[in-house]
PDB file of N, CA and C in Angstrom:
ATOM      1  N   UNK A1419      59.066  92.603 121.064  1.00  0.00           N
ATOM      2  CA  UNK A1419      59.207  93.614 120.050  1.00  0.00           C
ATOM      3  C   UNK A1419      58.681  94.936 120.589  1.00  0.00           C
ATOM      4  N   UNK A1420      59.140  96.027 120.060  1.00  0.00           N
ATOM      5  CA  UNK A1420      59.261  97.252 120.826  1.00  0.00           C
ATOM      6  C   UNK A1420      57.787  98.015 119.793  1.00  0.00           C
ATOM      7  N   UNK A1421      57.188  98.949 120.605  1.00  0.00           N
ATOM      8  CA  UNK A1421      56.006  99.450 119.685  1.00  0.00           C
ATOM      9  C   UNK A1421      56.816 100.566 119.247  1.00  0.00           C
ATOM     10  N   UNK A1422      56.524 101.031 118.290  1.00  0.00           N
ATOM     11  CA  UNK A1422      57.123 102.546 117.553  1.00  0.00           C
ATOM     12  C   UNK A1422      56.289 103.406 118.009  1.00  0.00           C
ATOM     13  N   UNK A1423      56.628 104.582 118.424  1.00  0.00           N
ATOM     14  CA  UNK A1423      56.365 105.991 118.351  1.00  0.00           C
ATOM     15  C   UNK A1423      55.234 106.315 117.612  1.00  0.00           C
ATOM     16  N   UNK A1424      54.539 107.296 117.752  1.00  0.00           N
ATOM     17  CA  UNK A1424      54.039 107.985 116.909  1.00  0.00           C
ATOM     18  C   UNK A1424      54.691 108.612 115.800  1.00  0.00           C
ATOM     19  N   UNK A1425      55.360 109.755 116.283  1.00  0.00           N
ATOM     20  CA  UNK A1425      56.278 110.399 115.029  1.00  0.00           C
ATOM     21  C   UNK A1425      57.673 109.927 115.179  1.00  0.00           C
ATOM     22  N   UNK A1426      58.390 108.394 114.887  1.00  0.00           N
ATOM     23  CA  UNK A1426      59.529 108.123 114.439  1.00  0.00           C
ATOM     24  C   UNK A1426      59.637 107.768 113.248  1.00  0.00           C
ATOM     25  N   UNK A1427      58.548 108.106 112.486  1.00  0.00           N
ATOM     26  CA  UNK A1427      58.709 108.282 110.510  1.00  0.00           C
ATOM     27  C   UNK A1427      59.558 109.783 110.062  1.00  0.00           C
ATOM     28  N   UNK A1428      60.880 109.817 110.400  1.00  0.00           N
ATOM     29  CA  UNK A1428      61.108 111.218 110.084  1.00  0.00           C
ATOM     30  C   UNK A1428      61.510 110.769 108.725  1.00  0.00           C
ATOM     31  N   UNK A1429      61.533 111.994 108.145  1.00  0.00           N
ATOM     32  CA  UNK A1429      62.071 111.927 106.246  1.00  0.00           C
ATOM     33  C   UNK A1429      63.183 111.212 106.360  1.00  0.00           C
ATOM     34  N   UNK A1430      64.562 111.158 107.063  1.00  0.00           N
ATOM     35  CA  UNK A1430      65.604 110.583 106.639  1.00  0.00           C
ATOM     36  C   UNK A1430      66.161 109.441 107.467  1.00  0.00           C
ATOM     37  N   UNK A1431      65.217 109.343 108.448  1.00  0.00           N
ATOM     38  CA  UNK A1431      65.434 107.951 109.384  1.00  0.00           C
ATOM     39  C   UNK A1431      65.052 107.773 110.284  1.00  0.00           C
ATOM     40  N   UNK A1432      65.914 108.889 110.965  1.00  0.00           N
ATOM     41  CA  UNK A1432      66.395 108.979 112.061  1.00  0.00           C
ATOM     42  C   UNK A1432      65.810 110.110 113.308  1.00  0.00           C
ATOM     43  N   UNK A1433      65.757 110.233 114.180  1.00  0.00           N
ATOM     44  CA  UNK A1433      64.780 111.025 114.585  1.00  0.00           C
ATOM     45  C   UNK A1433      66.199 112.560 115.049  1.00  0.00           C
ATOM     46  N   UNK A1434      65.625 113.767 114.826  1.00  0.00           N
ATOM     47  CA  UNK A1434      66.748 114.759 115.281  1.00  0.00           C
ATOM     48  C   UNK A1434      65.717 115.834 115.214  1.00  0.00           C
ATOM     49  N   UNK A1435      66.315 117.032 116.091  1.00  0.00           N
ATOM     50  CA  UNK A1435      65.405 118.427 116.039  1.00  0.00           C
ATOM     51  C   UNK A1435      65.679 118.846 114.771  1.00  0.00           C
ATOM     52  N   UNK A1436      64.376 119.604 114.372  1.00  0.00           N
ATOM     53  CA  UNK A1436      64.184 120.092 112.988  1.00  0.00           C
ATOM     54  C   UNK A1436      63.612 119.478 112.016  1.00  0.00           C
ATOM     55  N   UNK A1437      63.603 117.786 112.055  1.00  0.00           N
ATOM     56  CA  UNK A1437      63.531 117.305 111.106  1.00  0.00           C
ATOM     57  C   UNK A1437      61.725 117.371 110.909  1.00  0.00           C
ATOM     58  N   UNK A1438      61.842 116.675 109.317  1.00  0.00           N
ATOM     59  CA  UNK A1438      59.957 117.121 109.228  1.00  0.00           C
ATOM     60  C   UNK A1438      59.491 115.559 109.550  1.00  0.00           C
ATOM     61  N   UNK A1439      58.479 115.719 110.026  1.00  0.00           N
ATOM     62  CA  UNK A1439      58.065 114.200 110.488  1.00  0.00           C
ATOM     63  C   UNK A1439      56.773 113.780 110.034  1.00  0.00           C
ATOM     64  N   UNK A1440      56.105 112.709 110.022  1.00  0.00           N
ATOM     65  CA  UNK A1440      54.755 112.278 109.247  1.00  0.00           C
ATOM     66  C   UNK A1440      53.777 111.789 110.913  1.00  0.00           C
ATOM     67  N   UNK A1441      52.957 112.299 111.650  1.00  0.00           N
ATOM     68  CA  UNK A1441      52.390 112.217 112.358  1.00  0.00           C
ATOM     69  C   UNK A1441      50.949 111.497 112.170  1.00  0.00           C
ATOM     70  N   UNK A1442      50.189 110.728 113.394  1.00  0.00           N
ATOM     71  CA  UNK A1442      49.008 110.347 113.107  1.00  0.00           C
ATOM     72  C   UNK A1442      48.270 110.750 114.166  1.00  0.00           C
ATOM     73  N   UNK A1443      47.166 111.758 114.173  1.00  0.00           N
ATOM     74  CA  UNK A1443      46.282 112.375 114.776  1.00  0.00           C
ATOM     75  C   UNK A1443      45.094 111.838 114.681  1.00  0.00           C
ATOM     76  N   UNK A1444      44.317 111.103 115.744  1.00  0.00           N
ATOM     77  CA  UNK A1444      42.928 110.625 115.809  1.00  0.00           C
ATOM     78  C   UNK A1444      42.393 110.056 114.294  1.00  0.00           C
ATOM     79  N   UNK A1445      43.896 109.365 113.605  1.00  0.00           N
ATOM     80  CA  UNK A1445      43.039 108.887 112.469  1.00  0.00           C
ATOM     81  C   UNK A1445      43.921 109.745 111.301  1.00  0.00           C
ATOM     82  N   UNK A1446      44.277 111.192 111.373  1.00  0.00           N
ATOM     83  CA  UNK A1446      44.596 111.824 110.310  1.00  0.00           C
ATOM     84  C   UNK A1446      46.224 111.841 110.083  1.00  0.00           C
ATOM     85  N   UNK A1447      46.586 112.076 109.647  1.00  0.00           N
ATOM     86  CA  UNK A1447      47.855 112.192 108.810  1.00  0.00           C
ATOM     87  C   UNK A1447      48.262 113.857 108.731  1.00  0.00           C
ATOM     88  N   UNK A1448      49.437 113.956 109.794  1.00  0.00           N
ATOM     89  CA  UNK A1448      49.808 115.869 109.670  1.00  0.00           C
ATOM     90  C   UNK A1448      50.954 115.623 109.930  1.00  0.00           C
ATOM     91  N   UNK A1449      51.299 116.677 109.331  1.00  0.00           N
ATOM     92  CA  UNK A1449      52.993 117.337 108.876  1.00  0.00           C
ATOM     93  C   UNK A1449      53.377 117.985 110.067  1.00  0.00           C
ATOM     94  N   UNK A1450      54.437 117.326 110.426  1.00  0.00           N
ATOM     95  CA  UNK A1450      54.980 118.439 111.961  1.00  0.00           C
ATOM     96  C   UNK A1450      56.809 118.635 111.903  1.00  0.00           C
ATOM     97  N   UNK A1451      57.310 119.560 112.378  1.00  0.00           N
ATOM     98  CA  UNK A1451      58.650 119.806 112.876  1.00  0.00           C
ATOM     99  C   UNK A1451      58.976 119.104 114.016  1.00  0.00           C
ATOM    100  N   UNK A1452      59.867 118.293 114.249  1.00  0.00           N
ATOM    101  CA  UNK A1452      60.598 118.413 115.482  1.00  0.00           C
ATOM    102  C   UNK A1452      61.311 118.896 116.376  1.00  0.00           C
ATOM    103  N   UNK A1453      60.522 119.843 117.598  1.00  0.00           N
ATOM    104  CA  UNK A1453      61.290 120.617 117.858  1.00  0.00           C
ATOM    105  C   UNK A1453      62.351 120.535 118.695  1.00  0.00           C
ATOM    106  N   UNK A1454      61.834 119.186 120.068  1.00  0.00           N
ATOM    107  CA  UNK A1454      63.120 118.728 120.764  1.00  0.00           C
ATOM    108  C   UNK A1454      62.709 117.427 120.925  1.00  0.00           C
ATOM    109  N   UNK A1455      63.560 116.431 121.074  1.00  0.00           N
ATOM    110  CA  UNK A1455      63.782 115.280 121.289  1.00  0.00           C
ATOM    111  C   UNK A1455      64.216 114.058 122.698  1.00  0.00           C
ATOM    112  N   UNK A1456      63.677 113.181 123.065  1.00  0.00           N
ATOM    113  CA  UNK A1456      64.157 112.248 124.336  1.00  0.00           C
ATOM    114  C   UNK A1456      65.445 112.062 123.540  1.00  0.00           C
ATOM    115  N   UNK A1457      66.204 111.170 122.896  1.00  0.00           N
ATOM    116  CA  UNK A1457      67.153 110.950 122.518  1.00  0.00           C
ATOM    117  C   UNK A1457      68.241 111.189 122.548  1.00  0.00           C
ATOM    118  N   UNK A1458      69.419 111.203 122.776  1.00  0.00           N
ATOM    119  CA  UNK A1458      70.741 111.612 122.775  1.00  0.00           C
ATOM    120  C   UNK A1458      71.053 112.664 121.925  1.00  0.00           C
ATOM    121  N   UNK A1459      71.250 113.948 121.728  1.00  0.00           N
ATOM    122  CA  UNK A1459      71.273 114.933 120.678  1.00  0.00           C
ATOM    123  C   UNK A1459      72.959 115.036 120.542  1.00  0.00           C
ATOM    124  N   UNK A1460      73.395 116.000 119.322  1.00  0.00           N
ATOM    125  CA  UNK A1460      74.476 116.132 119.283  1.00  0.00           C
ATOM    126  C   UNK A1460      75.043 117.332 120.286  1.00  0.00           C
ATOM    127  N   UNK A1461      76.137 117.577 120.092  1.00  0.00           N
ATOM    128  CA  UNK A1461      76.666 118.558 121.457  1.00  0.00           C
ATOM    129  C   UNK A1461      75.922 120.037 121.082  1.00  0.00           C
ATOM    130  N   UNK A1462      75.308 120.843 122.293  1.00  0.00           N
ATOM    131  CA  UNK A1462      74.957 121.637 122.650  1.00  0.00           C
ATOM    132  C   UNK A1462      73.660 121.799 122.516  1.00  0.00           C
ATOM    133  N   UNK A1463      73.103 120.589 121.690  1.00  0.00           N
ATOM    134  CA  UNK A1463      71.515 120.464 121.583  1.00  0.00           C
ATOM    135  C   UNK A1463      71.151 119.941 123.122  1.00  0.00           C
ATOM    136  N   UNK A1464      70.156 120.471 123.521  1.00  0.00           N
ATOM    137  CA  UNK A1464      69.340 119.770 124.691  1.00  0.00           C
ATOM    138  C   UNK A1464      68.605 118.383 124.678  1.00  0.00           C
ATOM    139  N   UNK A1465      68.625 117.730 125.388  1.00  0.00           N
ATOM    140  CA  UNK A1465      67.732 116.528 125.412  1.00  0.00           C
ATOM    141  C   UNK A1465      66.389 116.885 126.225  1.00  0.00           C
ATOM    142  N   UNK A1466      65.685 116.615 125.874  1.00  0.00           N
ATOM    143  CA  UNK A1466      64.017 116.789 126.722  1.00  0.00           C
ATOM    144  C   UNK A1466      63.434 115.411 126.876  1.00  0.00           C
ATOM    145  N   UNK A1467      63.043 115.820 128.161  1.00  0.00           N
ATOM    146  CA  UNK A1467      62.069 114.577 128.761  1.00  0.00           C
ATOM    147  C   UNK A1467      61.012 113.932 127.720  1.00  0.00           C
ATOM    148  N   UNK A1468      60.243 114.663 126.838  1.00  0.00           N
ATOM    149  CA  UNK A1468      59.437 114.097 125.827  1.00  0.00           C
ATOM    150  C   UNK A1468      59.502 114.806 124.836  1.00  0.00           C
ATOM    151  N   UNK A1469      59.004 113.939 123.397  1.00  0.00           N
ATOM    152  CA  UNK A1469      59.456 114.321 122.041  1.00  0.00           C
ATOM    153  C   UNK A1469      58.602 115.618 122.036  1.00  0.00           C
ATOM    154  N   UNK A1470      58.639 116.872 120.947  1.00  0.00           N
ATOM    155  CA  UNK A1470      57.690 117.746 121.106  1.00  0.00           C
ATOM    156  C   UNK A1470      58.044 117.830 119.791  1.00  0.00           C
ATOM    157  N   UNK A1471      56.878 118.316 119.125  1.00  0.00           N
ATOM    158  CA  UNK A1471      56.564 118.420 117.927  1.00  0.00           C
ATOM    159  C   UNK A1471      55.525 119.934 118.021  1.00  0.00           C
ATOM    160  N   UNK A1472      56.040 120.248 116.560  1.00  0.00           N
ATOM    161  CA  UNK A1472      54.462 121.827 116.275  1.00  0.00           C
ATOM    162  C   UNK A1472      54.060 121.370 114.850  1.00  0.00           C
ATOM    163  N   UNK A1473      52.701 120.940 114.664  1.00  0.00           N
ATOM    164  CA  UNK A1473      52.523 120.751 113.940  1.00  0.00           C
ATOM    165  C   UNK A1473      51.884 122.079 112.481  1.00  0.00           C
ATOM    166  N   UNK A1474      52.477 121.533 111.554  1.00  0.00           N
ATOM    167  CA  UNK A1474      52.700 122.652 110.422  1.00  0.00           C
ATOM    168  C   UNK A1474      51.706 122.512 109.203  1.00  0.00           C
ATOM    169  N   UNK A1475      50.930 123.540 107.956  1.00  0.00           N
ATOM    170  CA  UNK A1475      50.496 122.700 106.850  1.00  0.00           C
ATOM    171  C   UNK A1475      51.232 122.666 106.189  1.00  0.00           C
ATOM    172  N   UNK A1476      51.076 122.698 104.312  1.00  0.00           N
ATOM    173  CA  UNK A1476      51.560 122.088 103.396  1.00  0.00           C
ATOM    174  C   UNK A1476      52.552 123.614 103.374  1.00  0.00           C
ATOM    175  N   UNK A1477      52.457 124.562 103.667  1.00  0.00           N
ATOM    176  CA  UNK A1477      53.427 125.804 103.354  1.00  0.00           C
ATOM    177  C   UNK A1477      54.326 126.183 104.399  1.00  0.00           C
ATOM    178  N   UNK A1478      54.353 125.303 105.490  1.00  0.00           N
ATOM    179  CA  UNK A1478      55.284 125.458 106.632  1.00  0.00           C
ATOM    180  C   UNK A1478      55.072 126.140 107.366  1.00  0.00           C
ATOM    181  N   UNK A1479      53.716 126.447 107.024  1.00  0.00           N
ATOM    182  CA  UNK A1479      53.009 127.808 108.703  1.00  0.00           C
ATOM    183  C   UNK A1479      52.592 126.901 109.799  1.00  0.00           C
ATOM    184  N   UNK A1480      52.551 127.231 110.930  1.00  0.00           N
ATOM    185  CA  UNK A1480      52.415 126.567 111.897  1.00  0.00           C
ATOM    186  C   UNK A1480      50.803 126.348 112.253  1.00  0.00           C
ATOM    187  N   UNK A1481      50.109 125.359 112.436  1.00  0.00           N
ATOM    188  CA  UNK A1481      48.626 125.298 112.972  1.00  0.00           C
ATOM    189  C   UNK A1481      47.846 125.928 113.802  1.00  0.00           C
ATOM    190  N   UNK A1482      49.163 126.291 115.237  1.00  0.00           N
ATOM    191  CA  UNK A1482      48.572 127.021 116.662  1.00  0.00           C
ATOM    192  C   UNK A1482      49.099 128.376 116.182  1.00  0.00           C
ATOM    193  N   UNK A1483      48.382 128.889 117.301  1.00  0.00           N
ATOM    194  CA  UNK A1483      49.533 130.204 117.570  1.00  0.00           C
ATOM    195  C   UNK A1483      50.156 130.761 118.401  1.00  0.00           C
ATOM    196  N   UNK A1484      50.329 129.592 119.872  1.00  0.00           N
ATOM    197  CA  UNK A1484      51.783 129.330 120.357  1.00  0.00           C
ATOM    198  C   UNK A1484      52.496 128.512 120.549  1.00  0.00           C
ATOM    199  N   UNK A1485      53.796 128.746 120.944  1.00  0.00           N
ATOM    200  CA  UNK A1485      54.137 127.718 120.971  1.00  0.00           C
ATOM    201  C   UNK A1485      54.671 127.598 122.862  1.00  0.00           C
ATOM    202  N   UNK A1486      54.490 126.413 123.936  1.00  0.00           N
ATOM    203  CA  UNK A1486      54.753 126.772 125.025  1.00  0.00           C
ATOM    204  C   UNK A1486      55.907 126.426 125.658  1.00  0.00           C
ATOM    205  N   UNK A1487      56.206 124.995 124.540  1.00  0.00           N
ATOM    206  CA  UNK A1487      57.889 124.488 125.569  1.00  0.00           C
ATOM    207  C   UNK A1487      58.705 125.138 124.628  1.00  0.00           C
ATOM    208  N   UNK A1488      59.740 125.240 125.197  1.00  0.00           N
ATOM    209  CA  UNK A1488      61.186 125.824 125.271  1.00  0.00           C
ATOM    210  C   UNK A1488      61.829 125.567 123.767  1.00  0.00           C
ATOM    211  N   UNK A1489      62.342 126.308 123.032  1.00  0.00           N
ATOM    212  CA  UNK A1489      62.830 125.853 121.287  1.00  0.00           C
ATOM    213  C   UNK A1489      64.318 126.147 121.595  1.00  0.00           C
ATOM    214  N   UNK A1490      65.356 124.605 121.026  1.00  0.00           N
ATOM    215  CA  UNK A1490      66.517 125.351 121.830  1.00  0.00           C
ATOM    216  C   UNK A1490      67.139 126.435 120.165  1.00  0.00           C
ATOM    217  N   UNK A1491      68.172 127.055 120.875  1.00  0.00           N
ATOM    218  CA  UNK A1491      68.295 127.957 119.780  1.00  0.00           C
ATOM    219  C   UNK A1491      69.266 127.530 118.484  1.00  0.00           C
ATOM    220  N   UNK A1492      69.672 126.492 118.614  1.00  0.00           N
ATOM    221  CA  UNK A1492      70.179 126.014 117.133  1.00  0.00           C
ATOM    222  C   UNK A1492      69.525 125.713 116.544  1.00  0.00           C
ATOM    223  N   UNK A1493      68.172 125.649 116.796  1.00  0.00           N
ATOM    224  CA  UNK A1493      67.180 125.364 115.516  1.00  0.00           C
ATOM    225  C   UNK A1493      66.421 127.072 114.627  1.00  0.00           C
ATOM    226  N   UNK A1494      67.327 127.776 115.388  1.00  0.00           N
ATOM    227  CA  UNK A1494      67.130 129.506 114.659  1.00  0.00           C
ATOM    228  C   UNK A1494      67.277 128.768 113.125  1.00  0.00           C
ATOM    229  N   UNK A1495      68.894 128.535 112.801  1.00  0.00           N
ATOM    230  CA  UNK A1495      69.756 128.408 111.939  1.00  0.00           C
ATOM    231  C   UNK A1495      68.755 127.480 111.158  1.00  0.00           C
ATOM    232  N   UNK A1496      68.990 126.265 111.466  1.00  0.00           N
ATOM    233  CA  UNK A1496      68.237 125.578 110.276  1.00  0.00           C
ATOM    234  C   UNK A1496      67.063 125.331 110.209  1.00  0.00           C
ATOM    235  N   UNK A1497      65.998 126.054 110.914  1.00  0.00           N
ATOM    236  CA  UNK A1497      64.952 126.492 110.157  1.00  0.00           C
ATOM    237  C   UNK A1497      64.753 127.475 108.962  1.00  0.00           C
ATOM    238  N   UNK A1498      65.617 128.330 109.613  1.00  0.00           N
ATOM    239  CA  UNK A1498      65.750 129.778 108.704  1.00  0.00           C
ATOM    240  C   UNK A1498      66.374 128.877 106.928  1.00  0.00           C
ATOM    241  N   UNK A1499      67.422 127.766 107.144  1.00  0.00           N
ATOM    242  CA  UNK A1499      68.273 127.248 106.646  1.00  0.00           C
ATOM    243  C   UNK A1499      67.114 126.550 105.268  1.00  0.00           C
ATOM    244  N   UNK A1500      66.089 125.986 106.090  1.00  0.00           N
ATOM    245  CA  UNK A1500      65.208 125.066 105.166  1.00  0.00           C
ATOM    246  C   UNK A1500      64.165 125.874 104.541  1.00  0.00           C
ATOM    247  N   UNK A1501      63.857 127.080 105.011  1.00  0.00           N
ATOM    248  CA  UNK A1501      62.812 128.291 104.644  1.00  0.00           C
ATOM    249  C   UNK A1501      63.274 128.205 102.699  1.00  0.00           C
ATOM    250  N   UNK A1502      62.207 128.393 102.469  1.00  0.00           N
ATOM    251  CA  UNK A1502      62.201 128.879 100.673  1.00  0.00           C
ATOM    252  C   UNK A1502      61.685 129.657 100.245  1.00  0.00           C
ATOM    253  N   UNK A1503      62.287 130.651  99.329  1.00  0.00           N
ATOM    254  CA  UNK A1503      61.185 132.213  99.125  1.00  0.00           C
ATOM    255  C   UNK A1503      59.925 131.863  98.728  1.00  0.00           C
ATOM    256  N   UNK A1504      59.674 131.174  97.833  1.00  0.00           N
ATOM    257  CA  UNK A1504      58.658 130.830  96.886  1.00  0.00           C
ATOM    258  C   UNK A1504      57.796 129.704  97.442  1.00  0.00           C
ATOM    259  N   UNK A1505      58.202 128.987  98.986  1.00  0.00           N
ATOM    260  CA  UNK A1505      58.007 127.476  99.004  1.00  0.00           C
ATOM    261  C   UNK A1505      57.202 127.676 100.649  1.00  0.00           C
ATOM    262  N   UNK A1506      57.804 126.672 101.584  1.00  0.00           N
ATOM    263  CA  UNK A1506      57.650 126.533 102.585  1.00  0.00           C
ATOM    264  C   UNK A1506      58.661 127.598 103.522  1.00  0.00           C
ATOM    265  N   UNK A1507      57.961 127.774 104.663  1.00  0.00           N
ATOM    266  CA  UNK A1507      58.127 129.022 105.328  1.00  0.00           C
ATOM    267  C   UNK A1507      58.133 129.087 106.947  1.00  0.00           C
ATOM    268  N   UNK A1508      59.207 128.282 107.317  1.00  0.00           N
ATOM    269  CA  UNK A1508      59.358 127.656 108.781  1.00  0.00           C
ATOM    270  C   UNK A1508      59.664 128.444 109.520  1.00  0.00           C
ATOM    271  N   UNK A1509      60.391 130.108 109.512  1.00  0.00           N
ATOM    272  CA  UNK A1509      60.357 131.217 110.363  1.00  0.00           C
ATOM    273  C   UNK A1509      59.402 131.408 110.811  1.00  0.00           C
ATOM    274  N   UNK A1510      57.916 131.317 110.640  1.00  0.00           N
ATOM    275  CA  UNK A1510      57.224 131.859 110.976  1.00  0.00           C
ATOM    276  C   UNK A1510      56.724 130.426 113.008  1.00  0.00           C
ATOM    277  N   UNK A1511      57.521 129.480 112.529  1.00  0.00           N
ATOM    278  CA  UNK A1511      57.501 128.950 113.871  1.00  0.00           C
ATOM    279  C   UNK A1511      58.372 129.649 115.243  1.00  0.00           C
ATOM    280  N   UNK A1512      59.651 130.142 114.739  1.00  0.00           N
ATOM    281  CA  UNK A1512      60.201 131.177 115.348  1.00  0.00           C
ATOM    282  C   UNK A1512      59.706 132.567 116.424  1.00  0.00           C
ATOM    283  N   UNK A1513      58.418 132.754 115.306  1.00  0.00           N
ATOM    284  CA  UNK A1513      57.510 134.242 115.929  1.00  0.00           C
ATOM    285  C   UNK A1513      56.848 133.847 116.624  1.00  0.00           C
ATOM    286  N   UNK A1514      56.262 132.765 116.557  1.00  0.00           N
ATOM    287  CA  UNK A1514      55.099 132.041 117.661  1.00  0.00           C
ATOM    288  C   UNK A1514      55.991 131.639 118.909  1.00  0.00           C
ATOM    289  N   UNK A1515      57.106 131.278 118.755  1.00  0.00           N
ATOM    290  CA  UNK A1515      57.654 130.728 120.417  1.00  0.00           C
ATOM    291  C   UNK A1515      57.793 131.714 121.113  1.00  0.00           C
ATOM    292  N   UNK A1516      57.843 130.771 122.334  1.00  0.00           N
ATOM    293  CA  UNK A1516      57.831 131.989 123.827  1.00  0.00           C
ATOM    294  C   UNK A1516      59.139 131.784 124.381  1.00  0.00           C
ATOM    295  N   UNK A1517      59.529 130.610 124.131  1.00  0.00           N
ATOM    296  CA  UNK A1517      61.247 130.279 124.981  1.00  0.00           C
ATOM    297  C   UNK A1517      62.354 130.030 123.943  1.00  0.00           C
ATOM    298  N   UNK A1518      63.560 130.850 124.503  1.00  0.00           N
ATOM    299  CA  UNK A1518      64.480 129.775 123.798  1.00  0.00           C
ATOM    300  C   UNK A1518      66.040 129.218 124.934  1.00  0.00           C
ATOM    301  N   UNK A1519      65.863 128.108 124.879  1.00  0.00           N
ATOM    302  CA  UNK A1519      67.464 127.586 125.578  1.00  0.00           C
ATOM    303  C   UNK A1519      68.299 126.843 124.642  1.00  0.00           C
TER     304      UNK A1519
END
């Protein structure tokens, strides 16, 4: 039997960039984005050597304040896509990155 991942609890199954994921940190429980994935992606998404995650709080601001691997750029769109005026606020992961492919 295969061990699971750390963050392969994503909200809807399946693991994909963007999605929000349920992480376990030295014990704690944190909210993170996915930003790229080992896995087979759909066309023009990149595949990366290891999963990368930024972890976020309850309003979608990001924890650090950079970010260092590479964000590919279809995740502009549906971050911007999942952003809510009043709610959670995932652009602001956008301002913190340093790369995009």
């Amino acid at each position: 039997m295969k061990k699971k991942d750390l963050c392969s609890e994503a909200a809807g199954g399946g693991e994909a960039s963007s999605d929000k994921v349920l992480v376990a940190i030295k014990g704690q429980k944190k909210q993170a984005i996915l930003t790229g994935c080992h896995q087979d992606q759909k066309p023009l998404m990149p595949k990366f050597d290891s999963n990368n995650i930024v972890l976020i709080d309850e309003n979608g601001s990001p924890l650090g304040t950079r970010i260092h691997v590479p964000i590919p750029t279809m995740l502009r769109k549906k971050l911007t896509d999942m952003s809510r005026p009043k709610g959670a606020d995932y652009t602001k992961i956008l301002s913190i990155a340093t790369r995009f492919i």
